[in-house]
XYZ file of C-alpha atoms in Angstrom:
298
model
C 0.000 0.000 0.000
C 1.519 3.334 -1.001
C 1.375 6.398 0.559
C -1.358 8.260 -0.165
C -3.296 4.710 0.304
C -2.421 5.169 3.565
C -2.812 8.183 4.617
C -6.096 8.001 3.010
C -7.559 5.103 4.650
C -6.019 6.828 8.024
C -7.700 10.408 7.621
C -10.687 8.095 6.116
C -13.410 9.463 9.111
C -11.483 12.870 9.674
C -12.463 13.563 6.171
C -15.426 12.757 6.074
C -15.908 14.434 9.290
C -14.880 18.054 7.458
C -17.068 17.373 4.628
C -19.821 16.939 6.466
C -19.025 19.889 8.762
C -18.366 21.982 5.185
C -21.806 21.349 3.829
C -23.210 22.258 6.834
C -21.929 25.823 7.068
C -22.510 25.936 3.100
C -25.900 25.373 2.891
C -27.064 28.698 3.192
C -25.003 29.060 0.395
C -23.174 32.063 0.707
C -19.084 32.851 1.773
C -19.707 35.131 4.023
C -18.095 36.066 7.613
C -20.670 33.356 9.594
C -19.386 30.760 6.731
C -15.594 32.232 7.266
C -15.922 31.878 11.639
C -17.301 28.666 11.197
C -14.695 27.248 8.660
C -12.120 28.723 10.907
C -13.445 26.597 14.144
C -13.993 24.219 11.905
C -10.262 23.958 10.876
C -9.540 24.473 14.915
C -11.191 21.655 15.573
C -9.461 19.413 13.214
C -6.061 20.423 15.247
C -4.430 22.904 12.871
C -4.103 25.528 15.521
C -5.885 28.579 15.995
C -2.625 30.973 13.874
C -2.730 28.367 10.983
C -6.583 28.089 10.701
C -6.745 32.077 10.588
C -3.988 32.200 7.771
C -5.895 29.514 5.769
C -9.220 31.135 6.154
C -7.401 34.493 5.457
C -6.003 33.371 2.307
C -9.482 31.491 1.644
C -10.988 35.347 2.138
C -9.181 36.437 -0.457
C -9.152 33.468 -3.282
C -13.035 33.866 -3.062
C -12.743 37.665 -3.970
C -11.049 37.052 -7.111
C -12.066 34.180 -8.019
C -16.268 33.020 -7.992
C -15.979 29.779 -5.431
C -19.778 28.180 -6.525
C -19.964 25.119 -4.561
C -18.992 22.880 -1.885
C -16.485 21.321 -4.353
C -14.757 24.451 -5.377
C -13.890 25.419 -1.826
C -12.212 22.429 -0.802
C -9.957 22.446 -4.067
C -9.259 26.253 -2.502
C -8.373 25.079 0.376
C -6.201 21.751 -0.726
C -4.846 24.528 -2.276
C -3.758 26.829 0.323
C -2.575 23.932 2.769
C -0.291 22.638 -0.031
C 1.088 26.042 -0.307
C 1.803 26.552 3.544
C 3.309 22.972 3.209
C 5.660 23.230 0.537
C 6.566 26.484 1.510
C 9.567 25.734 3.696
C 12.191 23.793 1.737
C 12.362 20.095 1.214
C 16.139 18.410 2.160
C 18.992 18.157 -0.103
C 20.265 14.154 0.788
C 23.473 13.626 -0.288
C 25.614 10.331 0.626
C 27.196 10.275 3.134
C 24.446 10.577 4.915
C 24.364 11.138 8.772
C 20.939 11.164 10.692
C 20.652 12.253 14.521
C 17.128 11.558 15.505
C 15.864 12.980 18.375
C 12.528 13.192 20.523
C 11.010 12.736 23.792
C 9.822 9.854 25.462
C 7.672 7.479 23.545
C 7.138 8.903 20.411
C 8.444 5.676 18.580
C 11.561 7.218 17.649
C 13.667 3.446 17.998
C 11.123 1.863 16.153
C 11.169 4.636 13.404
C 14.740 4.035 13.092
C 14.322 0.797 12.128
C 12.123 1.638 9.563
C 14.985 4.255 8.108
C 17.633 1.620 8.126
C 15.137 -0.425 5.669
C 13.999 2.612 3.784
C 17.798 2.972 2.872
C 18.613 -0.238 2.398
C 15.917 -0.906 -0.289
C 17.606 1.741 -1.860
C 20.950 -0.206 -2.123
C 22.911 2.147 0.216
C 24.912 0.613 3.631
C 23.585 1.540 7.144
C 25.156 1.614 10.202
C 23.226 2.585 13.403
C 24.691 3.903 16.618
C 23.029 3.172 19.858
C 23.507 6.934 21.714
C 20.618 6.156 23.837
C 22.796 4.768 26.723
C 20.580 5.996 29.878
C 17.513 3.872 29.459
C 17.735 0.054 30.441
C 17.977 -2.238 27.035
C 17.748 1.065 24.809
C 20.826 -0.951 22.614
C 19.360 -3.918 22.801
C 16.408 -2.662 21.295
C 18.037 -1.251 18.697
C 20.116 -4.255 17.940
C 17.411 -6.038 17.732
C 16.364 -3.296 14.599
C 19.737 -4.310 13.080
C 19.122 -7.875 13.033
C 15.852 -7.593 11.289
C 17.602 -5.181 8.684
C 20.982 -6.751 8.439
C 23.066 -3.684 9.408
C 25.859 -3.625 11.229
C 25.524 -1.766 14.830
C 27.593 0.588 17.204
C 27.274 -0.075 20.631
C 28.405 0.429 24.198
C 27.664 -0.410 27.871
C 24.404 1.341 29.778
C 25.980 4.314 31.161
C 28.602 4.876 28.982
C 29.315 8.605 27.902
C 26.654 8.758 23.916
C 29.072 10.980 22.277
C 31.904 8.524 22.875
C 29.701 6.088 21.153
C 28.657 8.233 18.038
C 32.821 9.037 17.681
C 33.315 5.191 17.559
C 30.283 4.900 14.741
C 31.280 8.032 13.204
C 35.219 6.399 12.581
C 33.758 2.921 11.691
C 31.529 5.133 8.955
C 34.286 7.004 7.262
C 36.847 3.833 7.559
C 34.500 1.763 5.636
C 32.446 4.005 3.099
C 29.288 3.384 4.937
C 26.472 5.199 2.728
C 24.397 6.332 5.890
C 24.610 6.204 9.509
C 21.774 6.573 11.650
C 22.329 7.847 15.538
C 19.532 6.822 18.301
C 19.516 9.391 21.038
C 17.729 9.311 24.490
C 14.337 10.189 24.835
C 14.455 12.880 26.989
C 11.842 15.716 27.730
C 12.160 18.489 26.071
C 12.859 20.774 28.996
C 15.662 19.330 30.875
C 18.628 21.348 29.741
C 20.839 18.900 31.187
C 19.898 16.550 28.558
C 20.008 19.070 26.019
C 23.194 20.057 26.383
C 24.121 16.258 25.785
C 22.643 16.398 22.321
C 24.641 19.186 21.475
C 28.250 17.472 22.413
C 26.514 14.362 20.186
C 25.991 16.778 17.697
C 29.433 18.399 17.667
C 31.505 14.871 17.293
C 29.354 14.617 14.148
C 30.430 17.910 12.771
C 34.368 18.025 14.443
C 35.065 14.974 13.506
C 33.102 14.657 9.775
C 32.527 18.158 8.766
C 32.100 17.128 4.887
C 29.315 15.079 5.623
C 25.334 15.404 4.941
C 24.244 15.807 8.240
C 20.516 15.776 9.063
C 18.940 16.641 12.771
C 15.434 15.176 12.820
C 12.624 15.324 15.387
C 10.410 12.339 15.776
C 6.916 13.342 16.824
C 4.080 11.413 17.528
C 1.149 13.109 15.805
C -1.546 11.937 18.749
C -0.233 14.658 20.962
C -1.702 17.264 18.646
C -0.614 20.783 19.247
C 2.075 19.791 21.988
C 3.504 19.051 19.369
C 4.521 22.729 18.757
C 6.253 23.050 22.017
C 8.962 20.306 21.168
C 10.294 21.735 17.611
C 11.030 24.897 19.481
C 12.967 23.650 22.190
C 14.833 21.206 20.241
C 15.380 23.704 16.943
C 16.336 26.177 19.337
C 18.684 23.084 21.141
C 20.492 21.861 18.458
C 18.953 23.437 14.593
C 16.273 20.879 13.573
C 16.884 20.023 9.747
C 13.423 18.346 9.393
C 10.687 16.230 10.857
C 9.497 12.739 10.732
C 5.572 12.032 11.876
C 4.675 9.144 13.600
C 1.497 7.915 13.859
C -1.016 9.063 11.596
C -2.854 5.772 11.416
C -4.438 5.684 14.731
C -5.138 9.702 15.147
C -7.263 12.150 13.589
C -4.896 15.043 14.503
C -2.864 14.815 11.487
C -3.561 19.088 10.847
C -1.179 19.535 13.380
C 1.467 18.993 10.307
C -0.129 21.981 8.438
C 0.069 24.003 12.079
C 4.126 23.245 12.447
C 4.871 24.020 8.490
C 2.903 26.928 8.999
C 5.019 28.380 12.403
C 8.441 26.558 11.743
C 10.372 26.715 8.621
C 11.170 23.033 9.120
C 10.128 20.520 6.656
C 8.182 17.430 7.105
C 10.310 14.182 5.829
C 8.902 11.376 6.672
C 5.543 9.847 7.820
C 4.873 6.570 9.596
C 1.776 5.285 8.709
C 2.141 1.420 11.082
C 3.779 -1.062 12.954
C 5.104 -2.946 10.199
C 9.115 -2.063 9.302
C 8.264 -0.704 5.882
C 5.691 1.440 7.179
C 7.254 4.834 6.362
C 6.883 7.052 3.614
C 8.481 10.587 2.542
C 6.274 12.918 3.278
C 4.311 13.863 0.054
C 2.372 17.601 0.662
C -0.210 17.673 -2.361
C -1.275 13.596 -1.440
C -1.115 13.908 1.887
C -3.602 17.103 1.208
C -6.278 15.478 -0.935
C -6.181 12.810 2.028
C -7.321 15.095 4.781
C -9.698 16.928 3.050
């Protein structure tokens, strides 16, 4: 099942939820500020935010001024429209190999998991993975994550519990460049966003990768689990402002109807959505496709 397959069976009752809601407000048939409120609690409601539900109904405003929106049918294509628009507007990455990935998130947002998925995404793409196990606070964090490479047949970087994560990531970083590894993949601890303690490990984690490979493609991305809805928010700020977040990867989406949270990040943060997770299954991740995953909400 591709992508938009997915996402479309996913966002299959939030859908229909907003079309219903739509022909509600439209059956007095006129755009006109009740139909614009409405739409905009509307859009609230679905977990955009209340900033990215005023932009869309603002742009909305003004695409039915210049151009005669007649029916129900015409609207949404406006507003597929607009949301593509906020979505693609901040720029998608530039991969190059070698690649380096440092994902990051709190607690229980699948991020170990999600690697696992990566180091199979690249793999079916004929490129060599190594993951590094940073995540050496929490009990059997490596051991998860070996686990990963077994199932994927990649090779693994690993130390004791306890033992200092940046040491780790130097020992995968050297094993990367000594044998042309296409991409390595770093596991961090889930930590809360908050502690700065923690925070300020990510940054030495971050600094081996760029002292000690500076020529490298090296990506920062968040893992976020798309049921917390507009918490959401709150954890690309602290860790962009932490460490520079390069992009985002979604987890998820099949068991929440908050999925408008995406168009609420794209439309405060300039940083892209990558990737999507869309199950439990190890292939179940996708790149992040704006215009399907669009048509699939609304």
């Amino acid at each position: 099942m591709g992508f938009f397959n997915k996402i479309k069976e996913a966002f299959k009752k939030t859908k229909a939820s907003f079309d219903n809601k739509l022909m509600s407000i439209m059956s007095h048939g006129e755009l006109d500020d009740d139909f614009f409120d409405e739409l905009t609690d509307i859009l609230i409601s679905s977990d955009l935010g209340i900033e990215c539900s005023e932009e869309i109904v603002e742009r909305l405003r003004v695409e039915a001024k210049k151009t005669k929106l007649r029916n129900q049918e015409d609207v949404k294509q406006a507003l597929r429209d607009i949301m593509q628009d906020i979505l693609e507007e901040n720029e998608a990455l530039e991969i190059e190999y070698p690649l380096v990935l440092m994902i990051v998130g709190v607690n229980g947002v699948g991020k170990t998991t999600t690697i696992g998925k990566l180091a199979n995404y690249y793999k079916s793409k004929g490129k060599s993975v190594l993951l590094v196990a940073g995540d050496t606070f929490r009990a059997a964090a490596s051991e998860q994550l070996a686990i990963w490479a077994s199932k994927n047949n990649v090779k693994i970087i690993r130390n004791d519990e306890g033992a200092d994560p940046a040491s780790v990531v130097y020992d995968g970083i050297s094993s990367a460049k000594a044998k042309g590894t296409d991409v390595v993949i770093i596991d961090t601890a889930g930590r809360l966003h908050n502690k700065a303690n923690l925070m300020e490990e990510l940054k030495k984690v971050s600094k081996v990768v760029t002292n000690n490979w500076p020529e490298v493609c090296y990506q920062k991305l968040l893992v976020l689990d798309a049921t917390t809805g507009q918490n959401a928010l709150s954890q690309v700020e602290y860790f962009d402002e932490a460490i520079g977040l390069d992009g985002l990867i979604v987890t998820k989406l099949d068991g929440t109807a908050k999925g408008g949270v995406i168009l609420g990040i794209a439309q405060e943060y300039s940083t892209p959505v990558v990737f999507i997770g869309t199950g439990e299954k190890i292939d179940d991740i996708d790149e992040f496709d704006a215009k399907e995953f669009v048509e699939a909400i609304i």
